[in-house]
Amino acid sequence: MIYKSTVLKAFKDKDTGRHYGIGGFFSSEDSERVAYLGDLGFVDKEVKEIEPVVETKQKETADKPPFKHVGGGWYELADGSRVKGKQKALEAIESR
């Protein structure tokens, strides 16, 4: 669970070293830390609980060509063979 509160006074978090400005948001997984900063007047005592968002990483293979540029105009194909020129690399892949 992530706890989020509005910043009332500018401060630098001693745990992360991050600066927080007035009107911004302070968030932490430690509810006691947020409550402590609320007691000191740095953040609003009204704390919102937020479920953490889990981002799924999309496969990058759909955008990547099935060959790798190895320099000097040479391309290495998925099977390990090398050809000179991007067009020849594309033709070699299409012919398979």
Short mmCIF file of C-alpha atoms in Angstrom, two decimals:
data_model
loop_
_atom_site.label_atom_id
_atom_site.label_comp_id
_atom_site.label_asym_id
_atom_site.label_seq_id
_atom_site.Cartn_x
_atom_site.Cartn_y
_atom_site.Cartn_z
CA MET A 1 0.00 0.00 0.00
CA ILE A 2 1.25 3.47 -0.85
CA TYR A 3 0.27 6.46 1.28
CA LYS A 4 0.02 9.90 -0.36
CA SER A 5 -0.41 13.34 1.19
CA THR A 6 -0.23 16.97 0.03
CA VAL A 7 2.88 18.96 0.98
CA LEU A 8 2.15 22.02 3.16
CA LYS A 9 5.75 23.18 3.81
CA ALA A 10 8.74 22.65 1.52
CA PHE A 11 11.20 20.08 2.85
CA LYS A 12 13.91 17.61 1.89
CA ASP A 13 13.16 14.01 2.79
CA LYS A 14 15.96 12.64 4.97
CA ASP A 15 15.40 9.07 3.74
CA THR A 16 15.47 9.69 -0.01
CA GLY A 17 17.13 13.11 -0.25
CA ARG A 18 14.32 14.27 -2.55
CA HIS A 19 13.00 17.84 -2.27
CA TYR A 20 9.24 18.39 -1.98
CA GLY A 21 7.65 21.75 -2.77
CA ILE A 22 4.45 23.30 -1.45
CA GLY A 23 1.40 21.91 -3.22
CA GLY A 24 3.21 18.80 -4.39
CA PHE A 25 2.59 15.29 -3.15
CA PHE A 26 4.59 13.14 -0.78
CA SER A 27 4.14 9.41 -1.12
CA SER A 28 5.64 6.54 0.84
CA GLU A 29 5.04 2.91 1.66
CA ASP A 30 5.65 3.75 5.33
CA SER A 31 2.42 5.02 6.90
CA GLU A 32 4.25 5.99 10.10
CA ARG A 33 6.61 8.25 8.11
CA VAL A 34 3.69 10.06 6.47
CA ALA A 35 1.93 10.45 9.85
CA TYR A 36 5.16 11.76 11.42
CA LEU A 37 5.57 14.39 8.69
CA GLY A 38 1.90 15.30 9.18
CA ASP A 39 2.47 15.84 12.90
CA LEU A 40 5.40 18.13 12.10
CA GLY A 41 3.23 20.14 9.68
CA PHE A 42 5.14 19.30 6.51
CA VAL A 43 2.30 17.33 4.91
CA ASP A 44 -1.47 17.31 5.24
CA LYS A 45 -2.74 14.95 7.94
CA GLU A 46 -5.36 13.65 5.48
CA VAL A 47 -3.63 10.66 3.92
CA LYS A 48 -4.86 8.85 0.83
CA GLU A 49 -4.19 5.15 0.44
CA ILE A 50 -3.28 4.13 -3.10
CA GLU A 51 -2.89 0.64 -4.51
CA PRO A 52 0.49 0.29 -6.24
CA VAL A 53 0.28 0.14 -10.02
CA VAL A 54 2.07 -2.79 -11.59
CA GLU A 55 3.23 -1.99 -15.10
CA THR A 56 3.65 -4.84 -17.53
CA LYS A 57 6.55 -4.59 -19.89
CA GLN A 58 5.65 -5.11 -23.51
CA LYS A 59 7.83 -7.29 -25.63
CA GLU A 60 10.21 -5.24 -27.69
CA THR A 61 10.80 -8.03 -30.18
CA ALA A 62 7.87 -6.91 -32.33
CA ASP A 63 9.64 -3.62 -33.14
CA LYS A 64 13.14 -5.04 -33.46
CA PRO A 65 14.35 -6.36 -36.79
CA PRO A 66 15.50 -10.00 -36.71
CA PHE A 67 19.08 -8.93 -37.38
CA LYS A 68 21.74 -6.87 -35.65
CA HIS A 69 24.02 -4.21 -37.11
CA VAL A 70 27.58 -5.13 -36.19
CA GLY A 71 29.37 -2.22 -37.87
CA GLY A 72 30.90 -1.42 -41.24
CA GLY A 73 27.66 -2.14 -43.07
CA TRP A 74 27.56 -5.74 -41.85
CA TYR A 75 24.49 -7.34 -40.30
CA GLU A 76 24.29 -10.51 -38.22
CA LEU A 77 21.20 -12.61 -38.77
CA ALA A 78 19.39 -14.64 -36.13
CA ASP A 79 21.11 -17.84 -37.28
CA GLY A 80 24.56 -16.28 -36.78
CA SER A 81 25.42 -15.68 -40.43
CA ARG A 82 26.57 -12.25 -41.58
CA VAL A 83 25.69 -10.30 -44.69
CA LYS A 84 26.84 -6.92 -46.01
CA GLY A 85 24.07 -4.35 -46.45
CA LYS A 86 20.71 -3.84 -44.82
CA GLN A 87 18.79 -4.68 -47.99
CA LYS A 88 20.59 -8.03 -48.30
CA ALA A 89 19.84 -8.75 -44.65
CA LEU A 90 16.13 -8.09 -45.26
CA GLU A 91 16.18 -10.26 -48.40
CA ALA A 92 17.93 -13.08 -46.55
CA ILE A 93 15.27 -13.03 -43.82
CA GLU A 94 12.39 -12.96 -46.32
CA SER A 95 13.81 -15.91 -48.26
CA ARG A 96 13.79 -18.14 -45.16
#
